[in-house]
GROMACS .gro file of C-alpha atoms in nm:
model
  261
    1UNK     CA    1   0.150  -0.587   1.984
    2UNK     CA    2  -0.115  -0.387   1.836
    3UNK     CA    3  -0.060   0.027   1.910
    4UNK     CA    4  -0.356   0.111   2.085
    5UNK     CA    5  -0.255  -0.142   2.354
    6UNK     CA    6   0.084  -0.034   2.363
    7UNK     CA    7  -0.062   0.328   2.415
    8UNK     CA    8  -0.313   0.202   2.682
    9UNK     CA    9  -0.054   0.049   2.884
   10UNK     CA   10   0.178   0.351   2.895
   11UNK     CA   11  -0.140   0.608   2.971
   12UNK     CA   12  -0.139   0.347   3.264
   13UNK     CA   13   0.181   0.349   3.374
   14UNK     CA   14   0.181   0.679   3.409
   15UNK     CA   15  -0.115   0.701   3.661
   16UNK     CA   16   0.043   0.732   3.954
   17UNK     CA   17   0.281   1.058   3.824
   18UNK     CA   18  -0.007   1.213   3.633
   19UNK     CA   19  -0.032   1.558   3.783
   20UNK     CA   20   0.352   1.563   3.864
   21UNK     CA   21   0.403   1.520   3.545
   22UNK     CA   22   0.139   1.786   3.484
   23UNK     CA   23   0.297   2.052   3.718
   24UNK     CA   24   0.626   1.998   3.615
   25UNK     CA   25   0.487   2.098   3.236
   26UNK     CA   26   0.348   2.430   3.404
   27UNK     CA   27   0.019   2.314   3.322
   28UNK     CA   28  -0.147   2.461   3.682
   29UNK     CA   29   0.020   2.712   3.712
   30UNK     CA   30  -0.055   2.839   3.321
   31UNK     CA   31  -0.391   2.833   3.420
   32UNK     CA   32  -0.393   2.999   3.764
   33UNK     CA   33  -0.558   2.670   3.939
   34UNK     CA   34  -0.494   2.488   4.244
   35UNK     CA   35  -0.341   2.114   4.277
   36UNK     CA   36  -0.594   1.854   4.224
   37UNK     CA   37  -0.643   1.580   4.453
   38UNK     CA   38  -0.465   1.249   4.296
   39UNK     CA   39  -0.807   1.079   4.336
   40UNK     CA   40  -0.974   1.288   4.129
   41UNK     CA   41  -1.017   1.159   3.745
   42UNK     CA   42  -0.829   1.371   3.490
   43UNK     CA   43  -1.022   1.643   3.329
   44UNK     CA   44  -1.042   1.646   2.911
   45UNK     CA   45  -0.810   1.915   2.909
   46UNK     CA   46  -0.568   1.747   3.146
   47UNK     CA   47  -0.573   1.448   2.899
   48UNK     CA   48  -0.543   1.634   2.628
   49UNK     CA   49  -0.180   1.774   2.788
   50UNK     CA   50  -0.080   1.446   2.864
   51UNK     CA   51  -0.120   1.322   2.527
   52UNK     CA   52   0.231   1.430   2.396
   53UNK     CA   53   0.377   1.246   2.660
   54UNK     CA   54   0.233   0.902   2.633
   55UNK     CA   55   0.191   0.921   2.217
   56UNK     CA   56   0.644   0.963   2.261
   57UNK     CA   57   0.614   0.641   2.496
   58UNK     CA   58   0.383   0.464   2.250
   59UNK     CA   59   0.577   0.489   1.978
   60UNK     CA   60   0.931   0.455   2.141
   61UNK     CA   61   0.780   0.122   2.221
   62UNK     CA   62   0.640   0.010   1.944
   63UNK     CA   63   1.029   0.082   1.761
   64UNK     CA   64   1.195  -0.071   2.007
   65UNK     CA   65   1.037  -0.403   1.906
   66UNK     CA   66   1.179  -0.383   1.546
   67UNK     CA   67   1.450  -0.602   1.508
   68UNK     CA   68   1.799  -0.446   1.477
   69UNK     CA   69   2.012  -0.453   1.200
   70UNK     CA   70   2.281  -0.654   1.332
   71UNK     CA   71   2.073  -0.992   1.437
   72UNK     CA   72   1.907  -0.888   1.124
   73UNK     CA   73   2.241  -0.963   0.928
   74UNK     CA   74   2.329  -1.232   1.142
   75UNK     CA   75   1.967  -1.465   1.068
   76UNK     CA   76   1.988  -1.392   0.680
   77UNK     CA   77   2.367  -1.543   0.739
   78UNK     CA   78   2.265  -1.820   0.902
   79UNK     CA   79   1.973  -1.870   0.656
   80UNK     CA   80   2.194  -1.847   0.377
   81UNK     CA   81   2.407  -2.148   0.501
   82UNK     CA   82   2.091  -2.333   0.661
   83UNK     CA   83   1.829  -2.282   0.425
   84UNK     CA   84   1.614  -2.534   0.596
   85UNK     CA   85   1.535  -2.325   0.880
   86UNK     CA   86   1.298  -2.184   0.655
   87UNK     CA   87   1.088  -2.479   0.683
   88UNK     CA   88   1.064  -2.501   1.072
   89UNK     CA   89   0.851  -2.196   1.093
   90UNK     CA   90   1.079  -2.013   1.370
   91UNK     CA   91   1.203  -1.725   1.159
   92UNK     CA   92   1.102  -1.336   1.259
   93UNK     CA   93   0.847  -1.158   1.044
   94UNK     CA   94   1.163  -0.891   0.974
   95UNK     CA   95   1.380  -1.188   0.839
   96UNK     CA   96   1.073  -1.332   0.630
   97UNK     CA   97   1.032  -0.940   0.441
   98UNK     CA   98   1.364  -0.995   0.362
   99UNK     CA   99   1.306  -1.310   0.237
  100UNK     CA  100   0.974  -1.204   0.036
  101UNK     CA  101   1.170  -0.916  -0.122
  102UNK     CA  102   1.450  -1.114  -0.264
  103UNK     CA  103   1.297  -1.476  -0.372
  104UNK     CA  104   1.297  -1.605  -0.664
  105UNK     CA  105   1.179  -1.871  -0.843
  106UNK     CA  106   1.379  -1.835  -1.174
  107UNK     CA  107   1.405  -1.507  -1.386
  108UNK     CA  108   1.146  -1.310  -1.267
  109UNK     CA  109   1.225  -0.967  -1.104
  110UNK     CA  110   1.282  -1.078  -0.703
  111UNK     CA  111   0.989  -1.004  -0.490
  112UNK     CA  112   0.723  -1.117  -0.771
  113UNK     CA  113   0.607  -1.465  -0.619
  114UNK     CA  114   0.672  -1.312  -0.234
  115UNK     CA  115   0.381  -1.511  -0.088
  116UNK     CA  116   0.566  -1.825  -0.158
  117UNK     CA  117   0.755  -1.701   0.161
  118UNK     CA  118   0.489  -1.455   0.350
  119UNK     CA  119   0.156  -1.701   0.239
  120UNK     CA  120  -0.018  -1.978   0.368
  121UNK     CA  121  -0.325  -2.233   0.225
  122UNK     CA  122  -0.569  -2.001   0.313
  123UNK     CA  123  -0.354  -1.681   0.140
  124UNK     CA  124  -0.568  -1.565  -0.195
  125UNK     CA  125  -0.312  -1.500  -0.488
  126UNK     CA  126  -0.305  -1.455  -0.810
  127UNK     CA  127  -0.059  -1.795  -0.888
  128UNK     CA  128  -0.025  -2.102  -0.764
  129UNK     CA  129   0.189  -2.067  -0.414
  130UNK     CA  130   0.495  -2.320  -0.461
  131UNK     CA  131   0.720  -2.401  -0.161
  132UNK     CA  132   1.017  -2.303  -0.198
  133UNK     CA  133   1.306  -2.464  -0.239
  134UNK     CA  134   1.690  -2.452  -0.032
  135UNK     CA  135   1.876  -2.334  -0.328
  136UNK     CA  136   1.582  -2.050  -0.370
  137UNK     CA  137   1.583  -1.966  -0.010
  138UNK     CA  138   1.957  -1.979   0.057
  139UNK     CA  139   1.997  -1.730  -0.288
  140UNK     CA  140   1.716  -1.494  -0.154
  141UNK     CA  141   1.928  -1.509   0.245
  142UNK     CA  142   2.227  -1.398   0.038
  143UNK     CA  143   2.076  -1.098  -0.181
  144UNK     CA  144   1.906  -0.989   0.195
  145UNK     CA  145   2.219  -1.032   0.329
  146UNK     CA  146   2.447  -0.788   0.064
  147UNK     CA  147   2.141  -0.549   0.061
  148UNK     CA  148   2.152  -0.490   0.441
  149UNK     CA  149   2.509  -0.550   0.523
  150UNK     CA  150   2.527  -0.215   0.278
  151UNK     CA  151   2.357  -0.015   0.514
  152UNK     CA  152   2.575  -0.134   0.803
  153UNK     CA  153   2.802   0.183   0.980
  154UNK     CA  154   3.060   0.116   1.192
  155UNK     CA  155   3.012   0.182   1.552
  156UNK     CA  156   2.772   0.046   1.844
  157UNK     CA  157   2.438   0.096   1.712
  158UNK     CA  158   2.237   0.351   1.939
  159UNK     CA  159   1.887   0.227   2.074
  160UNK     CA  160   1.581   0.268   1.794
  161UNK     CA  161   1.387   0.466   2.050
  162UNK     CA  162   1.656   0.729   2.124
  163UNK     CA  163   1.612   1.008   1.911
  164UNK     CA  164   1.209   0.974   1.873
  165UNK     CA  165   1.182   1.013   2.262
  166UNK     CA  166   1.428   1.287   2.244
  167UNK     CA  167   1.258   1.469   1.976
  168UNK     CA  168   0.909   1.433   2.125
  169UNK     CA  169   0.969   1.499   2.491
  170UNK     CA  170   1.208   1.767   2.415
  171UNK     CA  171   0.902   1.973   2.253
  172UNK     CA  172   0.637   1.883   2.538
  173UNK     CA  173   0.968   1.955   2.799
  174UNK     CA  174   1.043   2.246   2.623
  175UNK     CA  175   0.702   2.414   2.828
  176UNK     CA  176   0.816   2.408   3.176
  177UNK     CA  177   1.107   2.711   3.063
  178UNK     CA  178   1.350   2.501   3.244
  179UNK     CA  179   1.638   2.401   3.032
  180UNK     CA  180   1.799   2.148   2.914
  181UNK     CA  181   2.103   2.147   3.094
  182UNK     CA  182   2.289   1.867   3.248
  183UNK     CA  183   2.470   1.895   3.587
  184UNK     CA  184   2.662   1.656   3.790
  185UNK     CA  185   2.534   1.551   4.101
  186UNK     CA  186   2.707   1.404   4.415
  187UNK     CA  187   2.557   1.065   4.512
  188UNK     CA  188   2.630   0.867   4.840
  189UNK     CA  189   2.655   0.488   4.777
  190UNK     CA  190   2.845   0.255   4.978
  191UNK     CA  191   3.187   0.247   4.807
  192UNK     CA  192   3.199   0.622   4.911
  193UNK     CA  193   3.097   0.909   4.672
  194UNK     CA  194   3.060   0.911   4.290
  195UNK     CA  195   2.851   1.150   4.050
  196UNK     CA  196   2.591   1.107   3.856
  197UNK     CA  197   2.476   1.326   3.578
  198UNK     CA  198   2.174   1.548   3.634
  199UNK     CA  199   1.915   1.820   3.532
  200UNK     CA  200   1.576   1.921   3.554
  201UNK     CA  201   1.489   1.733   3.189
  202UNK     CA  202   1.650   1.425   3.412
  203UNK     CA  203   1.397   1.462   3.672
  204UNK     CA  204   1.139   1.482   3.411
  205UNK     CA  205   1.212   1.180   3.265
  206UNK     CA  206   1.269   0.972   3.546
  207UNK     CA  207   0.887   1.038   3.585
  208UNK     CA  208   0.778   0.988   3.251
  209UNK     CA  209   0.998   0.651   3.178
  210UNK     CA  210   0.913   0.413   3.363
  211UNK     CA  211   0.600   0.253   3.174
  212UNK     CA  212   0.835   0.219   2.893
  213UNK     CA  213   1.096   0.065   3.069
  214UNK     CA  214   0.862  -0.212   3.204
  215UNK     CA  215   0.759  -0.249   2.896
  216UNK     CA  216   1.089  -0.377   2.699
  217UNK     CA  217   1.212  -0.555   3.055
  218UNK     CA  218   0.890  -0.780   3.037
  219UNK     CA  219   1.002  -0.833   2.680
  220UNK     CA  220   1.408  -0.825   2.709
  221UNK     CA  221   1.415  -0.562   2.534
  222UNK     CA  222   1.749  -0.337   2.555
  223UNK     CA  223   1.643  -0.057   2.778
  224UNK     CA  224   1.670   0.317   2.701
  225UNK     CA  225   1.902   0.514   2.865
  226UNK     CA  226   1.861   0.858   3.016
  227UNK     CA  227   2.154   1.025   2.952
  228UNK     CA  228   2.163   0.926   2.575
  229UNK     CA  229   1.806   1.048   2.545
  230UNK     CA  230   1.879   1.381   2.698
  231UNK     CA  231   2.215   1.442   2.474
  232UNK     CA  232   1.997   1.371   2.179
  233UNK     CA  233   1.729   1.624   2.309
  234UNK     CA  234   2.054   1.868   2.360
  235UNK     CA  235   2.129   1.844   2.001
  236UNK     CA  236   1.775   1.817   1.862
  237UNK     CA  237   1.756   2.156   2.038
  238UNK     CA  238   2.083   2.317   1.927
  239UNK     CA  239   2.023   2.222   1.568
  240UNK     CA  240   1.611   2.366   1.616
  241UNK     CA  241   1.795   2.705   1.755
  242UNK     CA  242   2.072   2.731   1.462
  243UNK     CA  243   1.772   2.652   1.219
  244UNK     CA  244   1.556   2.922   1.349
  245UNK     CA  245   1.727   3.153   1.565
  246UNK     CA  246   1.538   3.363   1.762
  247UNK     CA  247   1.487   3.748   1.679
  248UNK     CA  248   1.580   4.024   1.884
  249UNK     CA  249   1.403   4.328   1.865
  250UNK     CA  250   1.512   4.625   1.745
  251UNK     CA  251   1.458   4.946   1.956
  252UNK     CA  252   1.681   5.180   1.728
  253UNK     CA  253   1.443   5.286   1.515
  254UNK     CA  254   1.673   5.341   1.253
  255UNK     CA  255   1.892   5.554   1.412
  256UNK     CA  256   2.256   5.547   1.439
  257UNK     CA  257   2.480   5.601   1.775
  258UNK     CA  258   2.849   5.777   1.703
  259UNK     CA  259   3.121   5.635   1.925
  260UNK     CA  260   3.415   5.876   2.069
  261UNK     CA  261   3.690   5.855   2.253
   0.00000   0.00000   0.00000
């Protein structure tokens, strides 16, 4: 989906929180002015604020539509024993770079007759485009495959969209003073009580993540989750602190205080 509809339909989604979203950044308040009336259109400035916010949702978006590695790994095996699924035309665009990279026709370096894979009868080249054949598709699936299987860690794979949103909204959060802190919070439900983790950057994004979330339901997308996005922000934060660690100042003037007993 081209970006600058993904970004329109997240400035969208967030309609309806705008100004909370607004006051919750100190925006108002920084400026000594009185609530607006939800009616009213935003003001440039206003927009301009808001930008941050939706340019994180954008782009957390538009990765969370990149295939992962492991289904990745998984097509290029499946290619590698099928090679004819090449020729049905269902393959992802991420498993057809693959392809592209790695083909080859004899020799050559891999990668140098790529629009045999990517190209079409209307595609201008510089050769003649020649279909492919199994045994060249099936060799190019298994090159793919021992490229990216190399890159593989061990573990549950955390969501593509994680750490950008943390980075991102942990800067724009980072205005209201409030902290990043995480609490637990009693919550009624019918099976009696349980807790729930929460915080004031938990409130925050609870406002702020719902246009994404429609966004990769609609698609079945896995969703983001909010407690992995604020223990990234946690640690984005520590690491920004122990990187540049704020100065205190330093009211001695040079002067040095004996101790005694």
């Amino acid at each position: 989906m081209p970006f600058v509809e993904v970004w329109d339909l997240m400035r969208k989604g967030l309609e309806p929180v705008v100004r909370r979203v607004l006051t919750k950044l100190k925006f108002y308040k920084e400026r000594d002015l009185e609530p607006v009336p939800a009616e009213v259109p935003l003001s440039d400035e206003e927009e301009a604020e808001l930008r941050p916010v939706v340019s994180a949702l954008t782009v957390a978006a538009v990765l969370s539509e990149e295939m992962k590695l492991g289904p990745l790994v998984s097509t290029l095996a499946r290619v590698r024993k099928r090679p004819g699924l090449f020729r049905q035309g269902a393959l992802p665009a991420a498993v057809l770079w693959e392809l592209a990279q790695d083909y080859q026709r004899d020799w050559e370096p891999p990668g140098t007759f790529s629009m045999d894979i990517w190209g079409s009868e209307q595609t201008a080249v510089p050769y003649i485009r020649v279909a492919p054949n199994d045994e060249a598709v099936a060799a190019a699936a298994a090159r793919g495959l021992e490229r990216n299987q190399k890159t593989r860690s061990p573990g549950r794979p955390d969501h593509p969209a994680h750490q950008e949103l943390a980075k991102r909204l942990a800067v724009v959060f980072g205005k209201s003073e409030l902290g990043f802190a995480r609490c637990l919070l009693v919550v009624d439900c019918k099976d009696g009580v349980r807790y729930a983790e929460g915080g004031a950057f938990f409130d925050f994004l609870k406002l702020v993540l719902p246009p994404l979330r429609d966004f990769l339901s609609e698609r079945r997308l896995p969703p983001v989750t909010t407690e992995s996005i604020v223990r990234a922000a946690q640690a984005y934060v520590a690491e920004r602190l122990a990187a540049h660690p704020p100065s205190t100042p330093d009211y001695s003037h040079g002067s040095k205080t004996e101790l005694s007993d």
